Coordinates of C-alpha atoms and ligand atoms in Angstrom, one line a residue:
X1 CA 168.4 73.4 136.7
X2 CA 165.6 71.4 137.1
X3 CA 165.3 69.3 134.0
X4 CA 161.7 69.4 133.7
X5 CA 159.9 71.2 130.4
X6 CA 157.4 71.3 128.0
X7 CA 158.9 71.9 124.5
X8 CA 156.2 73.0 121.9
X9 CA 156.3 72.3 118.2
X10 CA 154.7 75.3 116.2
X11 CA 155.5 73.9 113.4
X12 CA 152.8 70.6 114.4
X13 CA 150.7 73.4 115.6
X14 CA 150.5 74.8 112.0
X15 CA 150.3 71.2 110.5
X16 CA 147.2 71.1 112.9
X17 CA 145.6 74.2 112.2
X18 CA 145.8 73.4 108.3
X19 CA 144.4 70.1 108.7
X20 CA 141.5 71.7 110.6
X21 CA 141.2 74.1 108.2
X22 CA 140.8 71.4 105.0
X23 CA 138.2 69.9 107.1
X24 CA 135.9 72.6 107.7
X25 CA 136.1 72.8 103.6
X26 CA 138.6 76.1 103.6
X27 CA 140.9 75.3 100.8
X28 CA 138.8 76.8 97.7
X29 CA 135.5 75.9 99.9
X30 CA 135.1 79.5 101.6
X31 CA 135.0 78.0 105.2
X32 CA 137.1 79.3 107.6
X33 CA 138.5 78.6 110.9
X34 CA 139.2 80.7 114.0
X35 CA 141.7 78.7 115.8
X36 CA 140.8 78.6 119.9
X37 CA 143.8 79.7 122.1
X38 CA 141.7 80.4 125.1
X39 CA 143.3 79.5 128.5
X40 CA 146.3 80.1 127.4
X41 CA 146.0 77.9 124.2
X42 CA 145.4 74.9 126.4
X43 CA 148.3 75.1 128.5
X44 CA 150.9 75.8 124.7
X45 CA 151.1 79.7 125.6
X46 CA 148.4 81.7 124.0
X47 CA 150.8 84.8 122.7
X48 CA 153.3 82.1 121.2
X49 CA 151.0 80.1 119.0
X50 CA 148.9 83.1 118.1
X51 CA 152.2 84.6 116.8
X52 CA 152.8 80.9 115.1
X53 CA 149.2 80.9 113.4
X54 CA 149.0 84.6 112.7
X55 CA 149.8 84.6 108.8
X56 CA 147.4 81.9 108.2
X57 CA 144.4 81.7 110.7
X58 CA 141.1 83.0 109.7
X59 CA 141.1 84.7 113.2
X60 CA 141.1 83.3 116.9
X61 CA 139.0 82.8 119.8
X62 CA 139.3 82.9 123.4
X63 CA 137.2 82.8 126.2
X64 CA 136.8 86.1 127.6
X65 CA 138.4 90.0 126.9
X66 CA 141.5 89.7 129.7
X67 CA 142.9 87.0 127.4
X68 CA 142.0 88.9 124.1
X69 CA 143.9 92.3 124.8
X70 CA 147.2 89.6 125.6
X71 CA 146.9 89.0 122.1
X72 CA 146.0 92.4 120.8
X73 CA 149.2 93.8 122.4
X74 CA 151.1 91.0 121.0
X75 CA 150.4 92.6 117.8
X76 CA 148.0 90.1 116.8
X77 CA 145.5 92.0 114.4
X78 CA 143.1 89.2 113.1
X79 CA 139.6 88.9 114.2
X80 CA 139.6 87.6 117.8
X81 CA 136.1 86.4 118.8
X82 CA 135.0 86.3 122.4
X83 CA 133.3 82.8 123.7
X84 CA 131.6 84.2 126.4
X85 CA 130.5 87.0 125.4
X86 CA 131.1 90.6 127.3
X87 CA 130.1 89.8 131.0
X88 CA 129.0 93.6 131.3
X89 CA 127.6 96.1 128.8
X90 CA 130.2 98.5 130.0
X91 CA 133.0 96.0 128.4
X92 CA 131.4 97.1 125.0
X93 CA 133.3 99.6 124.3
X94 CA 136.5 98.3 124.7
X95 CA 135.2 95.5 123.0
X96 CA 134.7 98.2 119.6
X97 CA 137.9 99.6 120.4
X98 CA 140.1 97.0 120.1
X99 CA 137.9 95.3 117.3
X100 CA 137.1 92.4 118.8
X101 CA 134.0 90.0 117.9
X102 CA 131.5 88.6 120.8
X103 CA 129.4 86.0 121.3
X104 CA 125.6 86.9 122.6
X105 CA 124.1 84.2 124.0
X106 CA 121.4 85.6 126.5
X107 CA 118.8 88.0 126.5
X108 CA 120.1 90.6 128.6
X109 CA 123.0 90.9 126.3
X110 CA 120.4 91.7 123.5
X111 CA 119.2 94.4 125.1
X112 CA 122.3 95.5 126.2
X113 CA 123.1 96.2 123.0
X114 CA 119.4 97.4 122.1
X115 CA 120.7 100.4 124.7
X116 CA 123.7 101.1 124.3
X117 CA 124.5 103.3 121.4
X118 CA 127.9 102.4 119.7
X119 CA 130.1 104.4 117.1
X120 CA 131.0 101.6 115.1
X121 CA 129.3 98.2 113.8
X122 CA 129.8 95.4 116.0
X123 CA 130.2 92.0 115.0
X124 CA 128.1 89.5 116.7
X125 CA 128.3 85.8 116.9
X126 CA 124.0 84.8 118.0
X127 CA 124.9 81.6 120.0
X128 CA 121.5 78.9 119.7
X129 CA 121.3 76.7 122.3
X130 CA 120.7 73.6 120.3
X131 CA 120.5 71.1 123.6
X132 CA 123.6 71.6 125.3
X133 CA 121.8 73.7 127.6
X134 CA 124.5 75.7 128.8
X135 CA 124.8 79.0 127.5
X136 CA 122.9 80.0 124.6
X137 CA 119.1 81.2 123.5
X138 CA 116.3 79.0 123.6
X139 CA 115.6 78.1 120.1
X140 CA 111.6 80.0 120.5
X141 CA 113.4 83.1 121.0
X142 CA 116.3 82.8 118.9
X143 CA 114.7 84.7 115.7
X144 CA 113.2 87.3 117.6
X145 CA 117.1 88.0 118.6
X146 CA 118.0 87.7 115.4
X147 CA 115.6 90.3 113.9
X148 CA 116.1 92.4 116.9
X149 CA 119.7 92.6 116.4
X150 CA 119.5 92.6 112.7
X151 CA 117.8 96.0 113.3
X152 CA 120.5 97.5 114.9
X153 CA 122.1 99.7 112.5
X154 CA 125.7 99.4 115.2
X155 CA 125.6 95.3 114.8
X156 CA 127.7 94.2 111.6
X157 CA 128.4 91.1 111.0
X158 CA 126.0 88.6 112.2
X159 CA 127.1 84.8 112.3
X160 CA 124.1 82.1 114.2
X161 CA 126.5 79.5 116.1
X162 CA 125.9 76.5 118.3
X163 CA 127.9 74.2 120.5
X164 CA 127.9 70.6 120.1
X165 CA 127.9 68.5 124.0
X166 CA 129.0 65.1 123.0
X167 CA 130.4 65.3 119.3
X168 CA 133.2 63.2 120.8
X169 CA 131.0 59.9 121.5
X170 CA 130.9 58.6 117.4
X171 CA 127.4 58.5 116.4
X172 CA 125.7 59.6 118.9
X173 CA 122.2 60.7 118.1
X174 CA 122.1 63.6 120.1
X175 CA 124.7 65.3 118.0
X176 CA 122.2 65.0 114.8
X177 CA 119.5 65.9 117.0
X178 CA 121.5 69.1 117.4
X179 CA 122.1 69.6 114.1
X180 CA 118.3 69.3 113.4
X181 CA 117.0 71.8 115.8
X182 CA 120.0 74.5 115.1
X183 CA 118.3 74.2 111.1
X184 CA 114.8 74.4 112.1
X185 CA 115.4 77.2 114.7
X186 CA 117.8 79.6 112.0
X187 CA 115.9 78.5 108.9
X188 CA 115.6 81.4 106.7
X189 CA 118.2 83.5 108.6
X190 CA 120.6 84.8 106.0
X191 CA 124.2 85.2 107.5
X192 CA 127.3 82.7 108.8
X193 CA 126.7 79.6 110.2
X194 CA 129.2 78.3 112.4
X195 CA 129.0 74.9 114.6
X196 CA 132.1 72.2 114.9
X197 CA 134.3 72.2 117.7
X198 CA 137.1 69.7 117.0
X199 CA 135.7 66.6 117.7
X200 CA 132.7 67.9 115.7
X201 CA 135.2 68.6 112.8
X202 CA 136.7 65.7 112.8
X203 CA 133.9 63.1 113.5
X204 CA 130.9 65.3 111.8
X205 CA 131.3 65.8 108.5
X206 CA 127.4 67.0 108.0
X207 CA 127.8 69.6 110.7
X208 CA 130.8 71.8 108.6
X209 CA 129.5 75.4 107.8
X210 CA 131.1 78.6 107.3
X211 CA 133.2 78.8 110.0
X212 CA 134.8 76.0 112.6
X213 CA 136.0 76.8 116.0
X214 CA 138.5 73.8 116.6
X215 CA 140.7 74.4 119.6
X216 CA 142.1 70.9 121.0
X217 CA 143.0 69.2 117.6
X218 CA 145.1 72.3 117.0
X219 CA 147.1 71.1 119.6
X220 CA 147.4 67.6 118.0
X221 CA 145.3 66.0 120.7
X222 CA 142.7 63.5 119.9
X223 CA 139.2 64.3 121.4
X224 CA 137.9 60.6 120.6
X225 CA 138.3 57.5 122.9
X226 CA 139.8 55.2 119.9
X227 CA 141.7 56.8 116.7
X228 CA 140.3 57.9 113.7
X229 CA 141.4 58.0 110.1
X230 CA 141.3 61.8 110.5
X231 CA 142.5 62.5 114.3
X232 CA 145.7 60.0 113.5
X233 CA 146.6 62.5 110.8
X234 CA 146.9 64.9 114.2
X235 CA 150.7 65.5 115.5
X236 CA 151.4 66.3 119.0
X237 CA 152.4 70.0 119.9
X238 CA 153.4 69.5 123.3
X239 CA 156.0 66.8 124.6
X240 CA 156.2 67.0 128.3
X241 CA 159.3 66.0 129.2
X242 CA 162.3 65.5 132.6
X243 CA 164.9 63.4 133.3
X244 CA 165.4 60.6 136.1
X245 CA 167.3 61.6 139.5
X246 CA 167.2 58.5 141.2
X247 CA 167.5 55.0 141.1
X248 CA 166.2 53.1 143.5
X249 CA 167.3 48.9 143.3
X250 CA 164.6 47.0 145.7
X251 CA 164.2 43.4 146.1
X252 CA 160.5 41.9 145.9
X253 CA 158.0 42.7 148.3
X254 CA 159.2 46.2 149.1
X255 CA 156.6 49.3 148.7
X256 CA 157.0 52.6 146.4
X257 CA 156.3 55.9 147.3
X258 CA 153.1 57.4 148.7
X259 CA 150.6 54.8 150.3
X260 CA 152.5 51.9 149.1
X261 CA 150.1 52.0 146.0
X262 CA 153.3 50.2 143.9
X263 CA 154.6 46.8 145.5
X264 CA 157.6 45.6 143.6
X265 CA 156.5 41.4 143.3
X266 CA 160.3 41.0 142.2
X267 CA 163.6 42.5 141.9
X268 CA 163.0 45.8 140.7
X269 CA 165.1 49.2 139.5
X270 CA 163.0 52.3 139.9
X271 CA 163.9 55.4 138.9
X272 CA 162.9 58.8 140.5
X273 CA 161.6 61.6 137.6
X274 CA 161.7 65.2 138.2
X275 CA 158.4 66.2 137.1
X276 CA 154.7 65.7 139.3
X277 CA 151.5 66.6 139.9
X278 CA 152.2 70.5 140.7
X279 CA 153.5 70.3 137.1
X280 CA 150.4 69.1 135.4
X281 CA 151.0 65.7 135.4
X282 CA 147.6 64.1 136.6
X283 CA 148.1 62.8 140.2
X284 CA 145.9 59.6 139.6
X285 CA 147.7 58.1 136.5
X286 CA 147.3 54.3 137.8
X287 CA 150.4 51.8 137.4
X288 CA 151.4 51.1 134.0
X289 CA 150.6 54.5 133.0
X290 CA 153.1 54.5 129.6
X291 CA 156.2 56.7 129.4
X292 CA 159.3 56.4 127.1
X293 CA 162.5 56.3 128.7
X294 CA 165.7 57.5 126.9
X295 CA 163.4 56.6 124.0
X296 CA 162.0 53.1 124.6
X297 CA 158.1 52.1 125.8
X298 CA 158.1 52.1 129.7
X299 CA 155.8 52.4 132.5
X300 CA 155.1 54.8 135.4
X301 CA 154.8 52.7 139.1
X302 CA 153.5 54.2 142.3
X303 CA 151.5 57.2 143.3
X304 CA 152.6 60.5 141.4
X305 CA 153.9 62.8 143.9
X306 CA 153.9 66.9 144.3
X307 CA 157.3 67.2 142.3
X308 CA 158.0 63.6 141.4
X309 CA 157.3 60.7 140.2
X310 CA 158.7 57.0 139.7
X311 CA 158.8 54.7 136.7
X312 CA 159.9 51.0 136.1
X313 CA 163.5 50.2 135.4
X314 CA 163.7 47.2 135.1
X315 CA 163.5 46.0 131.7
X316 CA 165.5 49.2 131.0
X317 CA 169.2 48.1 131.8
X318 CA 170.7 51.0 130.4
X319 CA 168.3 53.9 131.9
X320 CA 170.0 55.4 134.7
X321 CA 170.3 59.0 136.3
X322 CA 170.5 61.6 133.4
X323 CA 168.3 59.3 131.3
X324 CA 165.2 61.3 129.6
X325 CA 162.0 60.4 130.3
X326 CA 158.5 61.4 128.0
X327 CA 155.7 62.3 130.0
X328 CA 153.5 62.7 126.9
X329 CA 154.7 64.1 123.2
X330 CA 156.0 62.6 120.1
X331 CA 155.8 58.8 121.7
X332 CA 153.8 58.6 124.1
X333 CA 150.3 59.7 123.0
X334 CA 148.7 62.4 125.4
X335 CA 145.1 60.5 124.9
X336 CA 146.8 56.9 126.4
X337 CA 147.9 59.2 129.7
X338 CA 144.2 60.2 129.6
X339 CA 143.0 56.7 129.4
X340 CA 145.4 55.7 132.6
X341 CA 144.4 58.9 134.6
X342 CA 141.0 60.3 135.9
X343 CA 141.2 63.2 133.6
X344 CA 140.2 64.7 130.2
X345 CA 142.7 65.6 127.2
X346 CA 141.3 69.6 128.1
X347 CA 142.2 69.3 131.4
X348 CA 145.3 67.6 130.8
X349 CA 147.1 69.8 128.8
X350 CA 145.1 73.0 130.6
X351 CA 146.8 71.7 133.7
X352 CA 150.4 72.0 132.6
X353 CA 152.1 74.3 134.7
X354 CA 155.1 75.5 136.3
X355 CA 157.7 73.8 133.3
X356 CA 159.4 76.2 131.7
X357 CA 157.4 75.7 128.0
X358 CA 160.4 75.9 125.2
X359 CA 159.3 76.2 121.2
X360 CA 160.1 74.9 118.4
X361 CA 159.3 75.8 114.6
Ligands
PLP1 C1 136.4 75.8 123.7 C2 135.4 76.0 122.7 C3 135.6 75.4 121.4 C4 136.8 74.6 121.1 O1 136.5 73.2 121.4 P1 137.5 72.0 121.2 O2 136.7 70.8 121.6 O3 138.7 72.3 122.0 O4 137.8 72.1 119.7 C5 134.7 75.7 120.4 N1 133.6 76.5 120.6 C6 133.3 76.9 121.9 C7 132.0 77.7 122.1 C8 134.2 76.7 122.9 O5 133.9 77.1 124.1

């Protein structure tokens, strides 16, 4: 069998959760946290880690209905709040039946619900766009909303939230901007606040409120460009890992792989992995990209191919067919494959695919 997998650690993924769950202020503080498994819980398998969290998470969230019935049918029976919102008034019922919170973030979706009769209260999440400017209301029509929904004797629950757009770049002014117009616009608003995303919640501390929404630091990833105290307290879910199937033994001067990118300027052993881009690993990791092999600090050489790729051997005597090689995981930190590739740590881990995902814990 193809030795190729991605072996997830629910155990770290609790560790995670609890960590982001003392930082919004939840032990004794009242906060809460709705852990984010949307897209499949960022490549980890939504169901799975749901299951994992479910006797300790404040509730979950995920990005649209399709992936919130996975998890009611799973059996998973805490609040499950929906990011986008319902797309179409006539997903509100279903969104009743199966108790499930959404997001309102536009004005058609107020009056949706202005019209549509409903035989239970529904719980609303009133999203502010604070300066992101992607979704959200404008900040001169979010108390009108507010009242107007307020009014409605089938809304419940009524939480205002925002979205932060670069709470990952460390004192950044806009974030505080952010902060500043969410409190002027929902001043006097009884009800829920909720606002940090996990770089927010880990790099914000003035931004914490009654409930966080952290999604990628559950899965032990760093958002920020260089460590923090906090994020380094982080442990990996995922280790993506294969096994090498080749060895190649090439004298200096000779090219690697696809477009020659990797030209050996001595005597070099190279070694063949079974795992590539159609896997998730990003296709424009440059040379020197870091791996472990059978343990030890290596380094990836030559263009990643489809099903393949192709590290260094040389200062690895002992590697050889059979030998295990970490992709990303326990040694090698997912963000330093970021920093070596054109990619993000979301779409990094969202891009894992086709490995057989085996858990732990
Ligand atoms: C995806 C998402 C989150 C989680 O963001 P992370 O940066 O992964 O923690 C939180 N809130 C909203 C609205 C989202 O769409």
């Amino acid at each position: 069998m193809r030795p190729a997998r991605a072996l997830i650690d629910l155990e770290a993924l609790r560790h995670n959760y609890r960590l982001a769950r003392r930082l919004c202020g939840g032990d004794g503080g009242g906060a809460r946290a709705l852990a984010v498994v949307k897209a499949d819980a960022y490549g980890h398998g939504a169901v799975r880690c749901a299951l994992a969290l479910q006797d300790e998470a404040d509730g979950f969230a995920v990005a649209c209905i399709e992936e919130a019935l996975a998890l009611r049918e799973a059996g998973i029976r805490a609040p499950i709040l929906l990011l986008e919102g319902f797309f179409d008034a006539a997903e509100l019922p279903l969104i009743l039946q199966h108790d499930l919170w959404t997001v309102v973030h536009a004005g058609w979706q107020v009056e949706a619900l202005e019209r549509t009769p409903l035989p239970k209260p529904l719980h609303v999440w009133l999203k502010l766009d604070s300066g992101m400017h992607r979704v959200g209301l404008d900040a001169a029509d979010y108390r009108d909303a507010w009242q107007r929904l307020r009014a409605l004797p089938h809304v419940g629950g009524l939480v205002k939230m925002s979205h932060f757009a670069r709470a990952d770049e460390t004192g950044c002014a806009r974030t505080d901007e952010q902060l500043a117009t969410f409190a002027a616009a929902t001043a006097g608003l009884a009800g829920d606040t909720s606002l940090c995303n996990s770089p927010a919640l880990l790099g914000w501390p003035q931004a914490r409120a009654d409930w966080a929404r952290p999604g990628l630091m559950l899965y032990g990833v760093s958002p920020f460009a260089q460590p923090t105290d906090k994020s380094a307290q982080l442990r990996p879910v995922m280790t993506l890992e294969s096994k090498i199937i080749a060895v190649r033994e090439l004298p200096a001067g000779e090219p690697v792989g696809y477009g020659a990118r990797f030209v050996t300027d001595a005597p070099t052993r190279i070694g063949v992995v079974a795992i590539g881009y159609a896997d998730g690993y990003p296709q424009f990791a440059v040379n020197g990209t870091p791996v472990a092999i059978d343990g030890k600090p290596g380094r990836l050489v030559g263009r990643v191919s489809m099903d393949m790729l192709t590290v260094d051997l040389t200062d690895h005597p002992q590697a050889g067919i059979g030998s295990g090689v970490e992709l990303w995981g326990k040694q090698v930190p997912a963000a330093e494959v970021v920093a070596h590739s054109q990619t993000s740590a979301y779409r990094l881990l969202c891009a894992v695919k086709r490995v057989p995902l085996q858990y732990a814990g």
